[in-house]
Amino acid sequence: MYGRTTRASELLDNLKGEIDTLTHELSLYKHQKDDYERKFQNQLAELNTIQQTLYDLERGQNKMKLHYEEEIRQLKRQLEQQNINANQRDLNSPSTFRSNSPAPPAQHNNNNNINNNNNNNNNNNNNMQRNTPTPTIPDKSQPKQRQRSGSGEFYQQPGGGLGPQQLNFQQLNLQQQQQLQQQQGGQSFPSLSPLDSNRHPKEMGNNMGNNSMNMNNNNNLNKKPDMEEVKEEDRRRHDTEMGEENGKEKGTDWLVGYNPSVQTNLNIDLLHNLQHNSVVCCVNFSNDGKYLATGCNKSAQIYDVESGKKVHAFVDESEKDGDLYIRSVCFSPDGNYLATGAEDKTVKVWDIHTKKIQQTFYGHELDIYSLDYSSDGRFIVSGSGDKKAKIWDIEKGKCAFTLGNEEVGPKNGVTSVAMSPDGRLVAAGSLDNIVRLWDAQTGYFLERYEGHLDSVYSVAFSPDGKSLASGSLDKSLKLWDLSGSRSRSRCRATFNGHKDFVLSVAFSPDGSWLISGSKDRSVQFWDPRNGTTHMMLQGHKNSVISVALSPKNNSHGVFATGSGDFRSRLWKYDS
């Protein structure tokens, strides 16, 4: 009995010893764990500090980069200004052809008057950088009264008149134009006949007197034209042109010039002339190509492309006083709705069949200049003078994303927006000379494309979504390559040929043509594959503000132009 008790005691002592050993080891493991956790927390804190330091360095580097880029742009502008001043002092330079070069030798009394007027105004024009003040979008610091840029300030001469170079082309006969081009070294295209060559001599005499007054008005370009005077001048010009239309035959008021350096099968013909009661700010086709929408003062219209007849008109009766220019129109993909953007800072979606407003989106702080629908019809993107682009969710009736902030967003008004064919990207051009790209599904900023020397007024995706075209007030178009990685996106080509601001660009549905409308009153057809211009169309008596191509090509292609001459025109092209 005693032996068993002793044996149990020994076993208990052994068990107690093992428990003490395990407890000691557990304590050691706990200390080690605490030590490892403490080291881990210290290392994590160090990593966070390093990460924050990297963020601070990256932010500082971006600010420094933006600062240097702004300095480079200023130096470029100064260099450009010096070149312009140098060119203006050289009367034999082709760059002075448009505003400073003297008229050719007089051949009859009317031309003597033109020579005298041009010679008297040469000295006054020497300091002109452009024939019109640079178009501006009002910012928040300006008075609350809306700037009616659509009625003339954006695209017209002071007082509604014509510049000296436009006088030369419209009032000199064909022989004089050829002599003048030979003196200045020639142009890329054959000389074109004056658009107004069929006018009666009495009318020509009266216009010379008026244009002489307009040249004198150019002496003080820093003074903005009184908007009431511009509107009244627009009305007088509209009445005059309406009287002239009855005396013209088809084809007598539009001309086509072909590039002699390339072979082309491109043919152009006028389909319909659509008269409006004000400047036509925008044109756009429905997805089926059957209808054309236009925007002008206080109304948007829809025309049947085949017949040229107006089938719908949309007028917002809520604002009856003053002007209200419709700056952008866009059909929904199913063709049941029309979105409009205007100077009242709202995006309106109209039911085409009932002619009533289906939705109104509020949120922009200044005039809206551009709209585009997503390919699935669920979203609308808008660009405004408030430096913002917004993506609107139509189903939810609210803003999904606001694109733009102080760090990476536009530094001035957004003039043009476009959504890629697959609906994944949004591009925007702005008055700060830069094209920007965002992810349409997340609202994240992706890339900025720099290279234009002046404000970007139009952007357009190619049908395959691999390229982006932009048009600028620097008189050029650029084609940006989107096919590679974002960091390697680059300017593929620069197209030079217009003599004034490029206001609108658009691709043909097969991507084989890129067309552009300009303040020089012309439309040019470019081959985007090699940057060659094939054709120049002169079909308006004022700036070509908007161009659009029909998405459908049957036996021939169709495109539309909208102009400051109160007209939109439908054209067909065969290539």
XYZ file of C-alpha atoms in Angstrom, residues 77-507:
431
model
C 3.372 81.615 -76.944
C 6.024 84.327 -76.705
C 8.005 82.669 -79.502
C 4.862 82.335 -81.621
C 4.024 85.994 -80.998
C 7.536 87.023 -82.026
C 7.218 84.963 -85.214
C 3.834 86.513 -85.970
C 5.188 90.021 -85.429
C 8.173 89.221 -87.641
C 5.895 87.875 -90.376
C 3.663 90.935 -90.193
C 6.662 93.180 -90.778
C 7.533 91.219 -93.921
C 4.965 92.092 -96.578
C 6.458 89.558 -98.993
C 5.836 86.659 -96.616
C 2.928 84.329 -97.536
C 1.781 84.430 -93.902
C 0.772 88.073 -94.359
C -1.399 87.234 -97.341
C -4.640 87.183 -95.366
C -4.506 90.525 -93.595
C -1.560 92.706 -94.584
C -0.711 92.157 -98.256
C -1.733 94.887 -100.704
C -4.342 94.318 -103.397
C -3.182 93.563 -106.968
C -2.957 96.332 -109.561
C -6.265 98.038 -110.303
C -8.122 97.074 -113.487
C -11.335 99.138 -113.153
C -12.881 101.757 -110.896
C -14.349 99.370 -108.361
C -10.993 97.706 -107.833
C -9.372 101.140 -107.458
C -11.635 101.693 -104.482
C -10.596 98.350 -103.023
C -6.910 99.184 -103.462
C -7.334 102.527 -101.759
C -9.174 100.978 -98.840
C -6.588 98.230 -98.410
C -3.639 100.641 -98.610
C -5.221 102.990 -96.073
C -5.693 100.123 -93.639
C -2.391 98.276 -94.016
C -0.705 100.244 -91.241
C -3.663 99.763 -88.967
C -3.538 96.004 -89.457
C 0.190 95.571 -88.761
C -0.417 94.915 -85.075
C -3.240 92.448 -85.604
C -2.595 88.971 -84.252
C -5.913 87.621 -85.480
C -8.772 89.095 -87.460
C -11.117 88.646 -84.495
C -10.694 88.653 -80.740
C -9.913 85.190 -79.381
C -13.192 83.455 -78.548
C -13.632 83.190 -74.810
C -15.994 81.382 -72.507
C -17.018 83.588 -69.570
C -15.703 82.545 -66.177
C -17.288 82.951 -62.771
C -15.625 86.302 -62.106
C -17.439 87.993 -64.982
C -20.857 89.650 -64.689
C -23.865 87.338 -64.486
C -25.192 88.472 -67.850
C -24.586 85.628 -70.301
C -22.045 86.120 -73.054
C -23.923 85.457 -76.286
C -20.975 83.929 -78.061
C -23.264 81.944 -80.325
C -24.756 85.142 -81.690
C -21.466 86.474 -82.950
C -18.736 86.862 -80.345
C -17.435 83.347 -80.872
C -17.097 83.372 -84.627
C -17.763 86.774 -86.173
C -15.809 89.886 -86.961
C -16.268 92.950 -84.729
C -19.527 94.572 -85.691
C -20.438 91.582 -87.840
C -18.208 92.753 -90.701
C -15.695 90.893 -92.821
C -11.932 90.979 -92.424
C -9.682 92.467 -95.128
C -8.611 89.050 -96.395
C -12.255 88.026 -96.855
C -12.880 91.213 -98.829
C -10.105 90.232 -101.217
C -11.557 86.762 -101.904
C -15.138 87.896 -102.222
C -14.774 91.039 -104.319
C -11.773 90.513 -106.587
C -12.253 88.702 -109.840
C -10.576 85.384 -110.613
C -7.652 86.917 -112.519
C -6.790 89.243 -109.638
C -6.847 86.370 -107.146
C -4.453 84.378 -109.314
C -2.102 87.353 -109.603
C -2.212 87.858 -105.850
C -1.468 84.205 -105.134
C 1.474 84.270 -107.560
C 2.880 87.328 -105.769
C 2.585 85.546 -102.392
C 4.064 82.222 -103.451
C 0.899 80.253 -104.245
C -1.462 78.141 -102.152
C -2.013 74.417 -101.657
C -5.268 74.490 -103.632
C -6.190 76.059 -106.972
C -7.709 79.525 -106.590
C -11.451 79.549 -106.112
C -13.931 81.914 -107.669
C -15.533 84.506 -105.377
C -18.614 83.189 -103.647
C -20.466 86.379 -104.490
C -19.356 86.685 -108.103
C -22.958 86.641 -109.367
C -23.963 89.791 -107.519
C -25.213 92.800 -109.405
C -22.557 95.573 -109.832
C -24.735 97.941 -107.832
C -24.780 95.496 -104.933
C -21.028 95.105 -105.185
C -20.571 98.841 -104.964
C -22.749 99.105 -101.915
C -20.904 96.222 -100.238
C -17.538 97.854 -100.906
C -18.682 100.912 -99.036
C -19.909 98.838 -96.120
C -16.754 96.726 -96.047
C -14.596 99.838 -96.009
C -16.363 100.840 -92.814
C -15.818 97.334 -91.433
C -12.067 97.586 -92.089
C -11.968 100.822 -90.135
C -13.719 99.051 -87.280
C -10.797 96.606 -87.082
C -8.524 99.387 -85.793
C -9.596 98.695 -82.217
C -9.833 94.897 -81.854
C -9.403 94.988 -78.094
C -12.890 96.470 -77.739
C -15.562 93.763 -77.739
C -18.420 94.411 -80.173
C -21.711 95.491 -78.726
C -23.858 92.369 -78.886
C -26.982 94.240 -79.996
C -25.023 95.680 -82.932
C -23.736 92.201 -83.826
C -27.254 90.748 -83.755
C -28.622 93.591 -85.870
C -25.794 93.119 -88.376
C -26.584 89.368 -88.492
C -30.231 90.175 -89.260
C -29.295 92.620 -92.040
C -26.900 90.078 -93.591
C -29.555 87.371 -93.295
C -32.147 89.539 -95.072
C -29.664 90.411 -97.821
C -28.668 86.792 -98.411
C -32.283 85.630 -98.468
C -32.903 88.116 -101.282
C -29.903 86.828 -103.187
C -30.890 83.149 -102.916
C -33.727 83.593 -105.418
C -31.339 84.810 -108.125
C -28.828 81.946 -107.861
C -28.683 78.667 -109.684
C -27.674 75.407 -108.046
C -23.936 75.279 -107.484
C -23.292 78.975 -108.015
C -22.740 79.693 -104.298
C -20.448 76.778 -103.409
C -17.137 75.625 -104.814
C -14.823 72.649 -104.447
C -11.045 72.685 -104.744
C -8.979 69.504 -105.032
C -5.408 68.939 -103.938
C -3.397 68.644 -107.171
C -0.748 66.562 -105.385
C -3.011 63.548 -104.792
C -5.356 61.456 -106.876
C -8.879 61.150 -105.496
C -12.293 59.905 -106.545
C -14.018 62.134 -104.014
C -17.067 63.960 -105.404
C -19.267 66.455 -103.550
C -22.795 67.668 -104.276
C -25.303 69.779 -102.374
C -28.466 67.959 -101.275
C -30.457 70.510 -99.245
C -30.128 74.069 -97.998
C -31.769 74.429 -94.568
C -32.453 78.060 -93.708
C -32.586 79.129 -90.040
C -33.463 82.349 -88.241
C -30.101 82.651 -86.468
C -26.577 81.256 -86.289
C -26.564 77.452 -86.538
C -24.423 76.366 -83.597
C -24.550 72.587 -84.006
C -25.586 69.714 -86.299
C -25.903 65.992 -85.564
C -27.372 62.876 -87.233
C -29.562 60.148 -85.796
C -27.999 56.681 -85.612
C -30.041 55.421 -88.567
C -28.963 58.430 -90.655
C -32.565 59.361 -91.513
C -32.722 62.595 -89.522
C -30.567 65.646 -88.863
C -30.848 67.774 -85.721
C -29.694 71.395 -85.581
C -29.446 73.934 -82.786
C -29.831 77.695 -83.057
C -31.286 80.570 -81.023
C -34.116 79.384 -78.728
C -34.873 76.208 -80.680
C -33.677 72.839 -81.919
C -34.957 71.356 -85.162
C -35.100 67.904 -86.754
C -35.045 67.532 -90.552
C -35.727 64.574 -92.791
C -32.417 63.924 -94.561
C -33.964 62.537 -97.744
C -36.479 65.336 -98.339
C -34.848 68.201 -96.441
C -38.187 68.986 -94.757
C -38.422 70.092 -91.137
C -40.341 67.440 -89.193
C -39.958 68.618 -85.577
C -39.111 71.793 -83.676
C -38.366 72.014 -79.960
C -38.744 75.353 -78.175
C -38.314 75.840 -74.449
C -40.981 78.355 -73.444
C -39.609 78.785 -69.916
C -37.214 81.561 -70.959
C -38.925 84.040 -73.252
C -36.685 87.100 -72.766
C -33.339 87.473 -74.507
C -31.380 84.905 -76.492
C -30.911 81.247 -75.656
C -28.539 79.522 -78.066
C -28.660 75.731 -78.300
C -24.959 74.856 -78.408
C -25.201 71.071 -78.764
C -27.747 68.461 -79.905
C -27.492 64.678 -79.757
C -29.895 61.831 -80.594
C -30.304 58.873 -78.266
C -29.121 55.614 -79.898
C -32.725 54.415 -80.338
C -33.733 57.727 -81.960
C -36.604 58.380 -79.522
C -35.001 61.247 -77.610
C -33.001 64.397 -78.376
C -30.604 65.868 -75.812
C -29.832 69.602 -75.955
C -27.271 71.722 -74.144
C -27.683 75.479 -74.002
C -26.738 78.748 -72.358
C -29.186 78.141 -69.485
C -26.631 75.685 -67.942
C -28.981 72.681 -68.207
C -29.079 69.443 -70.180
C -32.582 68.746 -71.478
C -33.798 65.428 -72.877
C -36.783 65.809 -75.222
C -39.253 63.124 -76.183
C -39.229 63.464 -79.961
C -42.741 62.106 -80.478
C -44.479 64.258 -77.824
C -42.095 67.254 -78.209
C -42.006 67.578 -74.416
C -39.080 67.681 -72.016
C -38.579 64.225 -70.536
C -35.713 65.073 -68.167
C -33.695 68.108 -67.126
C -30.255 67.793 -65.539
C -28.954 70.596 -63.330
C -25.417 70.966 -62.008
C -23.294 73.010 -64.397
C -22.490 76.568 -63.394
C -21.972 78.067 -66.858
C -23.141 77.549 -70.450
C -23.081 74.016 -71.843
C -21.102 73.682 -75.076
C -21.082 69.991 -75.949
C -23.026 66.726 -75.426
C -22.648 63.085 -76.369
C -24.682 59.937 -75.699
C -23.123 56.615 -74.687
C -23.597 53.830 -77.217
C -26.017 51.973 -74.904
C -28.107 55.112 -74.295
C -27.707 54.949 -70.495
C -25.450 57.982 -70.067
C -24.934 61.501 -71.418
C -21.647 63.367 -71.097
C -21.666 67.178 -71.109
C -18.966 69.859 -71.242
C -19.370 73.381 -69.887
C -17.661 76.713 -69.484
C -17.393 75.955 -65.742
C -14.244 73.844 -66.462
C -16.129 70.596 -65.822
C -17.393 67.620 -67.781
C -20.202 65.582 -66.225
C -21.543 62.091 -66.878
C -25.304 61.860 -66.283
C -27.096 58.605 -65.441
C -30.361 58.785 -67.388
C -32.091 55.945 -65.520
C -31.320 57.388 -62.078
C -31.769 60.977 -63.236
C -28.622 62.279 -61.558
C -24.939 63.013 -62.098
C -22.827 59.857 -61.972
C -19.386 61.523 -62.195
C -17.943 65.016 -62.369
C -14.747 64.947 -64.418
C -12.182 67.553 -63.485
C -10.484 68.913 -60.384
C -7.894 71.539 -59.557
C -4.922 69.165 -59.948
C -5.618 67.342 -63.213
C -8.819 68.926 -64.537
C -9.189 71.632 -67.197
C -7.937 75.060 -66.197
C -10.532 76.756 -68.416
C -13.865 76.049 -70.086
C -14.607 72.645 -71.662
C -15.574 73.257 -75.290
C -16.062 69.728 -76.593
C -16.709 66.223 -75.218
C -16.955 62.800 -76.857
C -17.588 59.253 -75.647
C -15.707 56.362 -77.257
C -17.702 53.891 -79.388
C -17.439 51.186 -76.678
C -18.545 53.657 -73.977
C -15.419 53.147 -71.866
C -13.639 56.483 -72.421
C -14.567 60.158 -72.311
C -12.444 62.776 -74.080
C -12.682 66.527 -73.532
C -11.053 69.514 -75.225
C -10.759 72.821 -73.401
C -9.616 76.402 -73.687
C -6.336 75.582 -71.887
C -5.028 73.940 -75.125
C -5.163 70.397 -73.689
C -7.125 67.241 -74.541
C -7.930 65.008 -71.537
C -9.103 61.421 -71.223
C -11.148 59.782 -68.426
C -12.474 56.306 -67.642
C -16.232 56.629 -68.194
C -17.056 53.706 -65.878
C -15.118 54.942 -62.839
C -14.621 58.654 -63.500
C -10.854 58.261 -63.032
C -8.526 60.599 -64.919
C -6.315 58.688 -67.376
C -4.234 60.939 -69.634
C -3.663 64.431 -70.987
C -2.518 65.192 -74.524
C -0.538 68.362 -75.075
C 0.671 69.863 -78.342
C -1.877 72.417 -79.501
C -0.760 76.038 -79.236
C -4.252 77.433 -78.686
C -7.670 76.433 -77.379
C -9.049 73.024 -78.399
C -12.553 73.446 -79.822
C -13.494 69.939 -80.976
C -12.673 66.287 -80.254
C -13.894 63.103 -81.975
C -13.125 59.372 -81.601
C -12.424 57.246 -84.660
C -15.029 54.506 -85.297
C -12.632 51.788 -84.044
C -11.823 53.804 -80.896
C -8.066 53.577 -81.506
C -7.575 57.244 -82.425
C -8.778 60.611 -81.217
C -8.914 63.736 -83.400
C -8.809 67.288 -82.090
C -9.273 70.694 -83.741
C -7.874 73.920 -82.349
C -7.786 77.684 -82.679
C -4.129 77.239 -83.703
C -5.614 76.365 -87.152
C -4.504 72.721 -86.971
C -5.925 69.250 -86.355
C -4.095 66.546 -84.417
C -4.594 62.790 -84.422
C -3.757 61.048 -81.119
C -2.893 57.331 -80.966
C -4.882 55.441 -78.293
C -3.993 51.913 -79.404
C -0.940 51.515 -77.150
C -0.614 51.757 -73.390
C -1.811 55.028 -71.884
C 1.735 56.082 -70.972
C 2.768 55.759 -74.625
C -0.210 57.552 -76.159
C 1.112 60.113 -78.574
C 0.328 62.501 -81.392
C 0.314 60.460 -84.574
C -0.049 63.366 -87.010
C -0.689 67.110 -87.238
C -2.833 68.394 -90.121
C -2.153 71.935 -91.312
C -4.104 73.624 -94.092
C -6.840 75.800 -92.661
C -6.289 79.556 -92.721
C -8.238 80.245 -89.516
C -9.628 78.584 -86.370
C -10.620 74.895 -86.648
C -14.037 74.750 -84.955
C -15.274 71.196 -85.586
C -13.937 67.748 -86.541
C -15.689 64.441 -87.353
C -14.852 60.974 -88.749
